[in-house]
Coordinates of C-alpha atoms and ligand atoms in Angstrom, one line a residue:
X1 CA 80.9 133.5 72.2
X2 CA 77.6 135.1 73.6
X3 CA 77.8 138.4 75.6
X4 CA 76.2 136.5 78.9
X5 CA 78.9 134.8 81.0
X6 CA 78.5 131.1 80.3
X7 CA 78.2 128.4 83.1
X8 CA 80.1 125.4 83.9
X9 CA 79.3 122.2 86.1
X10 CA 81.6 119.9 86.4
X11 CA 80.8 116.9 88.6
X12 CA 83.9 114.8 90.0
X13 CA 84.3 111.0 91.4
X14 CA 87.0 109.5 92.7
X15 CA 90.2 111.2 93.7
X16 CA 91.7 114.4 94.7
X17 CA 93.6 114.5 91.3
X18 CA 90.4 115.0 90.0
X19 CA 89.3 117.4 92.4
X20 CA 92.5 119.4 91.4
X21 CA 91.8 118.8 87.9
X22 CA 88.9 119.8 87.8
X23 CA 89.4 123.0 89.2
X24 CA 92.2 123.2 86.2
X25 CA 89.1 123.1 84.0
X26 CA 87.7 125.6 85.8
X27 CA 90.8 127.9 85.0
X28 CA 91.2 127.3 81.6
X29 CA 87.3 127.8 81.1
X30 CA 87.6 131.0 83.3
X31 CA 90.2 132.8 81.4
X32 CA 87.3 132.5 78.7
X33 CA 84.3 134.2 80.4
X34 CA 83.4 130.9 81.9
X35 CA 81.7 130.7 85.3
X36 CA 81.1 128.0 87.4
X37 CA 78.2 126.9 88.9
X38 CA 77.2 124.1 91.5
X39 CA 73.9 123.0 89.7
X40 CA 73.8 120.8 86.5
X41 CA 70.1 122.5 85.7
X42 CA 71.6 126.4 84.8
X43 CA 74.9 124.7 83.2
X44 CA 76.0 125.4 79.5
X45 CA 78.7 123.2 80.1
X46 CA 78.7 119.8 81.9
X47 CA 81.6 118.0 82.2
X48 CA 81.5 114.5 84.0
X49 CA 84.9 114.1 85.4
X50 CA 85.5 110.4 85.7
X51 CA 87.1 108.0 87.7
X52 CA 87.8 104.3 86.3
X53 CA 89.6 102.7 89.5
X54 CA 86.6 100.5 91.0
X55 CA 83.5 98.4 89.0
X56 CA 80.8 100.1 87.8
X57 CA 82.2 103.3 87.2
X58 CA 81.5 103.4 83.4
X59 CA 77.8 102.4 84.5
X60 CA 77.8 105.3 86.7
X61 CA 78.7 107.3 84.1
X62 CA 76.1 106.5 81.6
X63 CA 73.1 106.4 84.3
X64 CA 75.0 109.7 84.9
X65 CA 74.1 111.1 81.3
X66 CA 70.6 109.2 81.3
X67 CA 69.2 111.6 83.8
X68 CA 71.4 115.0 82.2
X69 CA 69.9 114.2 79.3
X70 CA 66.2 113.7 80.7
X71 CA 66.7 116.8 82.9
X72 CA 68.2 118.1 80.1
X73 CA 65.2 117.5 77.7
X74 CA 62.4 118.3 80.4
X75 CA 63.5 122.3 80.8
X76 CA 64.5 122.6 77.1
X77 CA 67.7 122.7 77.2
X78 CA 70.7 122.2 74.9
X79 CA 73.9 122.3 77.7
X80 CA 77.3 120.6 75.7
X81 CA 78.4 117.6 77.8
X82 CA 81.5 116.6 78.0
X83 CA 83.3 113.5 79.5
X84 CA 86.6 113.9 80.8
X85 CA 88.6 112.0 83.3
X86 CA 90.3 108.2 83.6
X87 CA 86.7 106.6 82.1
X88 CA 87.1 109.5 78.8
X89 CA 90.5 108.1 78.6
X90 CA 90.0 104.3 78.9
X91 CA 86.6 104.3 76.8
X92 CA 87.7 107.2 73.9
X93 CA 85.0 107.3 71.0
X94 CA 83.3 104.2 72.8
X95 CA 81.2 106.5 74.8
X96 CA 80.1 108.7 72.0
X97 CA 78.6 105.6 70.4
X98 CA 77.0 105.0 73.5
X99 CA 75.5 108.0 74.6
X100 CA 74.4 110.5 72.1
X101 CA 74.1 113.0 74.0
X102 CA 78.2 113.5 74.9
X103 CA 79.6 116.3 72.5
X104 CA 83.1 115.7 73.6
X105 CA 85.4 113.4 75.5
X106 CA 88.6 114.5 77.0
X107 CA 91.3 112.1 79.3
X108 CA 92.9 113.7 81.8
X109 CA 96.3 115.0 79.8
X110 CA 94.3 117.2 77.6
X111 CA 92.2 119.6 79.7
X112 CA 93.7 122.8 78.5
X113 CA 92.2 121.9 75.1
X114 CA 89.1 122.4 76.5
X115 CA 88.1 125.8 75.3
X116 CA 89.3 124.6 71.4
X117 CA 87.0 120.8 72.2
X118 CA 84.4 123.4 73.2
X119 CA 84.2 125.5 70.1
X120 CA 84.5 122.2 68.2
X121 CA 81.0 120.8 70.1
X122 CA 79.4 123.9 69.2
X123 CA 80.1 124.2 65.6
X124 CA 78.3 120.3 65.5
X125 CA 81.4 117.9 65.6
X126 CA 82.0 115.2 68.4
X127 CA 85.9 115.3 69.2
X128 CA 87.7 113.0 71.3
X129 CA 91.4 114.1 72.9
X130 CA 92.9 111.4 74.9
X131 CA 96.8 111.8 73.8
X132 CA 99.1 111.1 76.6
X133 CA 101.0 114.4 76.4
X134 CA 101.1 114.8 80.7
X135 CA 104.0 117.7 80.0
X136 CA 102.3 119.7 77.6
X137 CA 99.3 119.7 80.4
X138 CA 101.7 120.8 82.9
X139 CA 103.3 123.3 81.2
X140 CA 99.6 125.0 80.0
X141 CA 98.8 124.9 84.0
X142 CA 101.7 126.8 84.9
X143 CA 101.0 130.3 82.7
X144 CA 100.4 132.5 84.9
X145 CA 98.0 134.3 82.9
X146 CA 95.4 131.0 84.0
X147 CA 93.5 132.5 86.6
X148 CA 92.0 131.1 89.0
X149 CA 88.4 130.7 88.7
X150 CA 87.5 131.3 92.4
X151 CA 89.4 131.8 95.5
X152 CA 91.3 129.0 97.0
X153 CA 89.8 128.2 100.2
X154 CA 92.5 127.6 103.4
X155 CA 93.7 124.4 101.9
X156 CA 94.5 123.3 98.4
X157 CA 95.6 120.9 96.4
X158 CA 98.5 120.7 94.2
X159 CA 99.6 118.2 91.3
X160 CA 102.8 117.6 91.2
X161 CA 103.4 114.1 89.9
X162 CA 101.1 112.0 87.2
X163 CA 101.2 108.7 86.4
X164 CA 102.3 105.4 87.4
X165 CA 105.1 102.7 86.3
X166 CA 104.6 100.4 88.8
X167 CA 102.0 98.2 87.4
X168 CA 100.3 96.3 90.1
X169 CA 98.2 94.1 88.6
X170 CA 95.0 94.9 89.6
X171 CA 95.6 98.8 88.7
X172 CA 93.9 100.9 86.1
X173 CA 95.9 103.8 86.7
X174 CA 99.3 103.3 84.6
X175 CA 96.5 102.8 81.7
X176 CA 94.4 106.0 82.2
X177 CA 97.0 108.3 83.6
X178 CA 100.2 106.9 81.6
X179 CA 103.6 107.1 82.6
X180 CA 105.0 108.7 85.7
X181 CA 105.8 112.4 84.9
X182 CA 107.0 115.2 87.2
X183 CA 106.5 118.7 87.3
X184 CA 109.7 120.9 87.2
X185 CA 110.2 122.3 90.8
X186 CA 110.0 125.6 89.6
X187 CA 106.8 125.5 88.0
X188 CA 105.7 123.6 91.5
X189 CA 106.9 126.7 93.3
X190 CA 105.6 129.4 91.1
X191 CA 102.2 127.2 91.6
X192 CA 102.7 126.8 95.9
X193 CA 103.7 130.7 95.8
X194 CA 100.4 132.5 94.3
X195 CA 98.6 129.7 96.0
X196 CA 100.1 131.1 99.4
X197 CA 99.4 134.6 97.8
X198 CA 96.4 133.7 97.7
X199 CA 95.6 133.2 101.5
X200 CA 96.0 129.0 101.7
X201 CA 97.2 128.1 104.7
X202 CA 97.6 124.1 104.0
X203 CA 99.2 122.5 100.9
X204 CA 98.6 119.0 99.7
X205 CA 101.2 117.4 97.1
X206 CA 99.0 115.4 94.8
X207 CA 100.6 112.2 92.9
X208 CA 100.2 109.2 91.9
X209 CA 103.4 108.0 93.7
X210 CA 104.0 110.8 94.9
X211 CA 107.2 109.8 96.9
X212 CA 108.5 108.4 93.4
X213 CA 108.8 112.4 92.4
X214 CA 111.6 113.5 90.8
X215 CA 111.0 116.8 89.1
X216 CA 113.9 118.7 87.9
X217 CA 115.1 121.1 90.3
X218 CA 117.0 124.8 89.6
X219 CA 119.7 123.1 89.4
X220 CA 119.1 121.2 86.7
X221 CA 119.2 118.3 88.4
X222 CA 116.1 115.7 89.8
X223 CA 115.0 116.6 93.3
X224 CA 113.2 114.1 95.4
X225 CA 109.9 115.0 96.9
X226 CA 112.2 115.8 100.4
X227 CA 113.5 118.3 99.2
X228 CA 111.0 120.0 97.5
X229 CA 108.9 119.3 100.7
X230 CA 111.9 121.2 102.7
X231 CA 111.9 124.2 99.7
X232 CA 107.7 124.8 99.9
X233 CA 108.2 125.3 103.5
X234 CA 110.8 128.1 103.5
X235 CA 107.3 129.5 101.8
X236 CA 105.7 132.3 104.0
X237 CA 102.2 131.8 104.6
X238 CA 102.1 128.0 104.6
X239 CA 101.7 126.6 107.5
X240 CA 101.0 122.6 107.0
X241 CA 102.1 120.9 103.8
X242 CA 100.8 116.9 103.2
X243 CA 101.3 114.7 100.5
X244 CA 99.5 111.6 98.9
X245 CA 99.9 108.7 97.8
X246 CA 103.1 107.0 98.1
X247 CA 104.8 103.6 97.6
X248 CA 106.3 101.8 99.9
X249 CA 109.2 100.9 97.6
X250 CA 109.7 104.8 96.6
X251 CA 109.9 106.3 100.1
X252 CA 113.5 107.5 100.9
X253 CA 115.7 108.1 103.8
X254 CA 115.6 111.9 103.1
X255 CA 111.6 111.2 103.0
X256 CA 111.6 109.8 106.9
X257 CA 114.4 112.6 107.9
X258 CA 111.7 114.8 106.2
X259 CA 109.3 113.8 108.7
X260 CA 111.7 114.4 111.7
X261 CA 113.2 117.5 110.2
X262 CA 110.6 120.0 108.6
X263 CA 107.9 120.6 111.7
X264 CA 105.8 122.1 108.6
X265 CA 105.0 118.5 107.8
X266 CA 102.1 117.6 109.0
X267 CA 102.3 113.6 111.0
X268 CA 99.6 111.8 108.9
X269 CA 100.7 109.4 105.9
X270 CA 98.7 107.8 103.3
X271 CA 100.9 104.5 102.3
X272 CA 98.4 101.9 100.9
X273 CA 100.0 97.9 101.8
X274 CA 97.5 96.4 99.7
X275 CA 97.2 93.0 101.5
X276 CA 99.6 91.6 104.4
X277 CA 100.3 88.0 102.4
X278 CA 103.1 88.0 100.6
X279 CA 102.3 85.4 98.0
X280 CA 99.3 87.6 97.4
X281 CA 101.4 90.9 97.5
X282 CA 103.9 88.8 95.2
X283 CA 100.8 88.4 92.5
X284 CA 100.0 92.0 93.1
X285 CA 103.4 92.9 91.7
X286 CA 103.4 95.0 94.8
X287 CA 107.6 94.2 95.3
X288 CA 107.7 94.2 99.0
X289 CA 107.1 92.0 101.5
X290 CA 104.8 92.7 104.6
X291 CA 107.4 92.5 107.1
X292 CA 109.4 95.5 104.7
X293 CA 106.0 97.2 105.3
X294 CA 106.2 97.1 109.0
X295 CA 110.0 97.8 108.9
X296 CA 109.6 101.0 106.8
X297 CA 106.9 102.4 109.3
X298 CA 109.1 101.5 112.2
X299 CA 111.8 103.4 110.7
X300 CA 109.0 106.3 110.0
X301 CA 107.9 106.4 113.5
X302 CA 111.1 106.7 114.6
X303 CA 111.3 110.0 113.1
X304 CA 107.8 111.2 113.7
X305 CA 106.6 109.3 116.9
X306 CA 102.9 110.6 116.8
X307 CA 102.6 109.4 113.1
X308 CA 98.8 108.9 111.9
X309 CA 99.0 106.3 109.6
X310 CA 96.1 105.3 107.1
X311 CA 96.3 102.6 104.3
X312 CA 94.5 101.3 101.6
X313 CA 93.6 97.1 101.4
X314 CA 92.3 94.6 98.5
X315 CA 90.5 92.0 100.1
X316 CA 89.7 89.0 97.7
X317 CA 92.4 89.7 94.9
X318 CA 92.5 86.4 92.3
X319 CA 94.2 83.2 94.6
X320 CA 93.3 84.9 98.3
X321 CA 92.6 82.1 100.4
X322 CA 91.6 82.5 104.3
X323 CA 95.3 82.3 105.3
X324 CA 96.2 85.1 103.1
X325 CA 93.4 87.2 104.6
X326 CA 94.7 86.3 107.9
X327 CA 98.0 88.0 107.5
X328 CA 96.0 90.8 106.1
X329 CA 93.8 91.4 109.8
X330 CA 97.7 90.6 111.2
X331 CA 99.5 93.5 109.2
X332 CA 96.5 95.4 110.3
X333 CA 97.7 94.8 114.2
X334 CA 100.8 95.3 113.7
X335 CA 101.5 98.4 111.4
X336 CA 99.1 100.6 113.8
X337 CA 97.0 102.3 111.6
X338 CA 94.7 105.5 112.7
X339 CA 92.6 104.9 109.4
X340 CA 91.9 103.0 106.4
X341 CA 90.2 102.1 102.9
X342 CA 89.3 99.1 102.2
X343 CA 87.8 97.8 98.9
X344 CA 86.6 95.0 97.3
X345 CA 88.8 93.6 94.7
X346 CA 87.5 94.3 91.1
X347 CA 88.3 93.3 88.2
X348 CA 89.8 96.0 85.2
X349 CA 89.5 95.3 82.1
X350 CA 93.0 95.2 80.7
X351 CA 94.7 94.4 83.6
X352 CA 96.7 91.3 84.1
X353 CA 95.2 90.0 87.1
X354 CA 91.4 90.4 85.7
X355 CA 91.8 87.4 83.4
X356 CA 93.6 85.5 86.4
X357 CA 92.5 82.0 87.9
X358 CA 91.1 81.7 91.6
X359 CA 88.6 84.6 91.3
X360 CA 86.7 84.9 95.1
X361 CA 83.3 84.6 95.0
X362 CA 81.5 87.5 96.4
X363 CA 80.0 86.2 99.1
X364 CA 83.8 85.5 100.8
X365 CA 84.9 88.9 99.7
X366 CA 82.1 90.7 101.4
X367 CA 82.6 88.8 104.8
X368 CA 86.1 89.3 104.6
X369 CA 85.7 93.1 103.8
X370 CA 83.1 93.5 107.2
X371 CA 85.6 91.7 108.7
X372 CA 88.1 94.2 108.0
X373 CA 86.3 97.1 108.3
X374 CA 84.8 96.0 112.0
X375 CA 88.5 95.7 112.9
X376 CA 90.0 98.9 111.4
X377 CA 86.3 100.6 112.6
X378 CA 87.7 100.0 115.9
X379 CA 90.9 101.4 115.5
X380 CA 90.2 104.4 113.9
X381 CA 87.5 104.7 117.1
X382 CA 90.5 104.3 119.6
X383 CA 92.7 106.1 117.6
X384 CA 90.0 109.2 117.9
X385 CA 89.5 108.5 121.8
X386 CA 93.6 108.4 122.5
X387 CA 93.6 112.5 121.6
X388 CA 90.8 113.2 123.7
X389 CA 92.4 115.2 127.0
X390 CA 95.3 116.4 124.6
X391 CA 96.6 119.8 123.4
X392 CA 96.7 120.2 119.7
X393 CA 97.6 122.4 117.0
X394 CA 94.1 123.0 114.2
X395 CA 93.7 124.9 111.4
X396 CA 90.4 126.2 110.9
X397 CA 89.0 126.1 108.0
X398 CA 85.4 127.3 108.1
X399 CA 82.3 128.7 110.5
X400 CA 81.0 125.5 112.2
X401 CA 77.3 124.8 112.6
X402 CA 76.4 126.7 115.2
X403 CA 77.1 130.4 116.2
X404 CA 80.5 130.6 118.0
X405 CA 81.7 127.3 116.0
X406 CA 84.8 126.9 114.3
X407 CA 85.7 123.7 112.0
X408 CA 89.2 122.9 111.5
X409 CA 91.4 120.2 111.2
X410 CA 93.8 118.4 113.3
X411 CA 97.5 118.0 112.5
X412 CA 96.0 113.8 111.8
X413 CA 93.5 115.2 109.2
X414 CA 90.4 114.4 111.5
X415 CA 88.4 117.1 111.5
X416 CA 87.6 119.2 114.5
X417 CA 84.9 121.1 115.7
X418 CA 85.7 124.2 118.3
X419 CA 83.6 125.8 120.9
X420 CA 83.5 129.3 121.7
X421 CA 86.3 130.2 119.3
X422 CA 86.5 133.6 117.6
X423 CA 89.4 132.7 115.7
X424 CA 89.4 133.2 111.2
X425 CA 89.6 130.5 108.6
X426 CA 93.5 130.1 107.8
X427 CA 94.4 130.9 111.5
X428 CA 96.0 128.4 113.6
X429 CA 94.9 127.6 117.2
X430 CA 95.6 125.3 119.7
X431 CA 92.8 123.7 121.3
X432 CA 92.1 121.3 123.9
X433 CA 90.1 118.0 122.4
X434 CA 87.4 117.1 124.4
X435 CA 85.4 114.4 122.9
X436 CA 85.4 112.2 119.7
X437 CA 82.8 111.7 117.5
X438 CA 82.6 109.2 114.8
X439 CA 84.8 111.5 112.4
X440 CA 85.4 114.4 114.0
X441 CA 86.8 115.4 117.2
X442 CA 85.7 118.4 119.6
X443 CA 87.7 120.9 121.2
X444 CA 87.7 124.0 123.4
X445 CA 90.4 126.6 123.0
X446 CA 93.3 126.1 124.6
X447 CA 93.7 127.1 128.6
X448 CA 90.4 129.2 127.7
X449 CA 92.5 131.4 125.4
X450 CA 90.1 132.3 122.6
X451 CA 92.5 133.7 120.0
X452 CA 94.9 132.5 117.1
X453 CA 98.3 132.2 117.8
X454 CA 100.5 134.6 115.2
X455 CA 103.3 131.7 114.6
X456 CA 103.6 127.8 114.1
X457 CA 104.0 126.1 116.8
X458 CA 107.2 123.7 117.5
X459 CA 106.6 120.5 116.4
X460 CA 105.8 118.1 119.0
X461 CA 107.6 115.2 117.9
Ligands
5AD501 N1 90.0 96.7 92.8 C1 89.8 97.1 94.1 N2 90.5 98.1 94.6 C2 91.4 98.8 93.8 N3 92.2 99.8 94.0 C3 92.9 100.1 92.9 N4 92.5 99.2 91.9 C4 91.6 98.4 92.5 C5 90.9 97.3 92.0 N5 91.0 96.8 90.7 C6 92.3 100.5 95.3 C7 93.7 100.3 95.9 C8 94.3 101.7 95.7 C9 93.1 102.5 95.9 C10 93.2 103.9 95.3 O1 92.1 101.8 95.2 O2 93.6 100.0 97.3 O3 95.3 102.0 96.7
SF4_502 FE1 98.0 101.7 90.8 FE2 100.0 100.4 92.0 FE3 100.4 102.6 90.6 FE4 99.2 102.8 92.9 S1 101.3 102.1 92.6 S2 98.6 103.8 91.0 S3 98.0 100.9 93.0 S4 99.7 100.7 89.8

């Protein structure tokens, strides 16, 4: 290793497990005089950290290392590029045959090898680590001589579930991320503790299926994800604690009595329903029915009356005819939601319903999709409008834009923008919202008051 520190970029797509992950890199590399930096051009080390859920992503990738390599070649420089992620770990060697210029690929279960692939690249060989050995990756994450490469901002994220065993049939991810594995819930603790130590104020659980966790608790028995959720916040120092993304077949009763019970836990939900037919949520392998849906968010607003919702929908999976669409814009209606995704269907190579019959042209799927999103646009917009004129509870984050401006976020994960406030990232205020924007809402401080208030709130439910 040379005396100057070295640099590392690493660029992420796709989801917050990789945003997590790579900041993982980032420790690993850290601990060896690594680091990083937020330009490609001054990097000795550039990792592309993949995604593989959508089309095109492989593409991306290699247009990706077309222009590293050209940038690369115009200043004179040798950086070692590495691919890691869900594309590393569905393509393997494939994309060293491809691109020459990738010294090393890595899948997502390996990234505390990293400073050993490194060394490897640099003494002229090209190695490939894509075991599935999810534990081993946990249990390298959790020494707590990994230090943190830089300071956590006000809100972080935390693994604490990989992998998936549900096999919908249009999904990648039980190929590139392997079976479901949890993190012990001390190790998840030790993790949420020097993370609050730290100064974060907001903790997101990341999984898979996140509600599917089951990590073994002190007791040596599985806990669920309630009551690990009701453990992290007898934490001092967090104030807000989320989690993403669940299945609607995993989510328990001590999940919704979570939502009632632990005023920590913030009222927004990710729970993706996929399509509102059930013929087509049948093909999905999805294993409930639309109508279960609904039922299941009845039963959570019940608990949590304010409950944000947001989902995730297919349109045009194999066999979706207009009727099945239909009950998709009627599930939309009727489960109430304050946001969504919405994506084309694409088909993933090695998943069952890529070789399927009744592929939908993409002409239908695109006027289904504006369809959609015209509908759930409008939503989201009255959603935003409803908390206009009402008191809430934001965390700020960061300065805003202009002198005197404070960004935060809302308890519903929309960000807001306060006037006049003089409070610190990581305090909590209560403001009054006075206008929407597209994706942000503005606010004044509450009654005038320009200060953070020392404790949480009660919950408002
Ligand atoms: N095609 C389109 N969308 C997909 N998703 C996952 N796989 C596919 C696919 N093959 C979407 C799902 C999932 C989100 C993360 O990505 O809606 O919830
Ligand atoms: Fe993919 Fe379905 Fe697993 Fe979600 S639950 S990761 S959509 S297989």
């Amino acid at each position: 290793m040379t005396a100057r520190t070295q640099k590392l970029f690493v660029k992420s797509y796709g989801c917050q497990m990789n945003v997590y992950d790579a900041d993982r890199m980032a420790d690993a590399l850290g601990a060896e005089g690594f680091s990083t930096t937020q330009s490609a051009d001054d990097a000795d080390v550039i990792v592309l950290n993949t995604c593989h859920i959508r089309e095109k992503a492989a593409e991306k990738v290699y247009s990706e290392l077309g222009r590293i390599r050209k940038a690369a070649q115009e200043a004179g420089r040798r950086p070692i590029v590495a691919v890691a992620g869900c594309v590393a770990q569905a393509e393997g060697a494939e994309i060293l045959k491809r691109s020459p210029i990738v010294d090393l690929v890595v899948g997502p279960q390996s990234y505390q090898n990293l400073p050993e692939l490194i060394a490897k690249a640099r003494a002229g060989e090209r190695p490939v680590d894509t075991e599935f050995a999810v534990e081993k990756k946990f249990e390298a994450l959790a020494r707590p001589a990994m230090r943190p490469a830089r300071a956590p901002a006000v809100s972080a994220f935390l693994t604490v579930q990989e992998g998936c065993d549900k096999f919908c049939t249009f999904c990648v991810v039980p190929y590139t991320r392997g079976a479901e594995v949890s993190r012990s819930v001390a190790q998840v603790l030790g993790e949420a503790e020097r993370l609050a130590g730290s100064g974060v104020r907001e903790i997101t659980l990341l999984g898979q299926n996140v509600d599917a966790y089951h990590g073994e608790g002190p007791d040596g028995r599985p806990w669920t994800l309630a009551r690990l959720l009701e453990r992290l916040s007898e934490i001092d120092g967090i104030a807000r604690l989320r989690y993403t993304t669940s299945h609607p077949r995993d989510f328990g009763d001590d999940l919704i009595a979570a939502h009632r019970d632990l005023p920590k836990l913030m009222p927004y939900l990710h729970l993706p329903v996929q399509s509102g037919s059930n013929r087509i949520l049948k093909a999905m392998n999805r294993r409930h029915t639309g109508a279960e849906y609904v039922e299941l968010i009845g039963r959570i607003r019940e608990a949590r009356p304010d409950l944000a919702l947001s989902g995730d929908f297919i349109v045009g999976f194999p066999g979706e005819t207009d009727a099945d669409f239909e009950d998709t814009m009627a599930i939309v209606e009727a489960a109430d939601y304050a946001a969504s995704f919405t994506f084309k269907y694409s088909p993933r190579p090695g998943t069952p319903a890529a070789g399927r019959a009744g592929q939908v042209p993409d002409e239908v799927m695109s006027e289904r999709l504006a369809r959609l999103q015209a509908r759930i646009s409008e939503r989201q917009a009255a959603f935003q409008r409803s908390l206009v004129g009402r008191r809430l509870e934001v965390l700020v984050e960061r300065a805003g834009r202009h002198p005197g401006q404070m960004g935060g976020r809302s308890p519903y994960l929309i960000p807001v923008q306060i006037e006049s406030c003089d409070a610190a990232p990581g305090d909590l205020v209560e403001v009054d919202v006075t206008g929407a924007g597209a994706n942000s809402l503005f606010a004044a401080p509450a009654g005038g008051a320009r200060g953070a208030i020392p404790q949480l709130a009660e919950a408002t439910a």
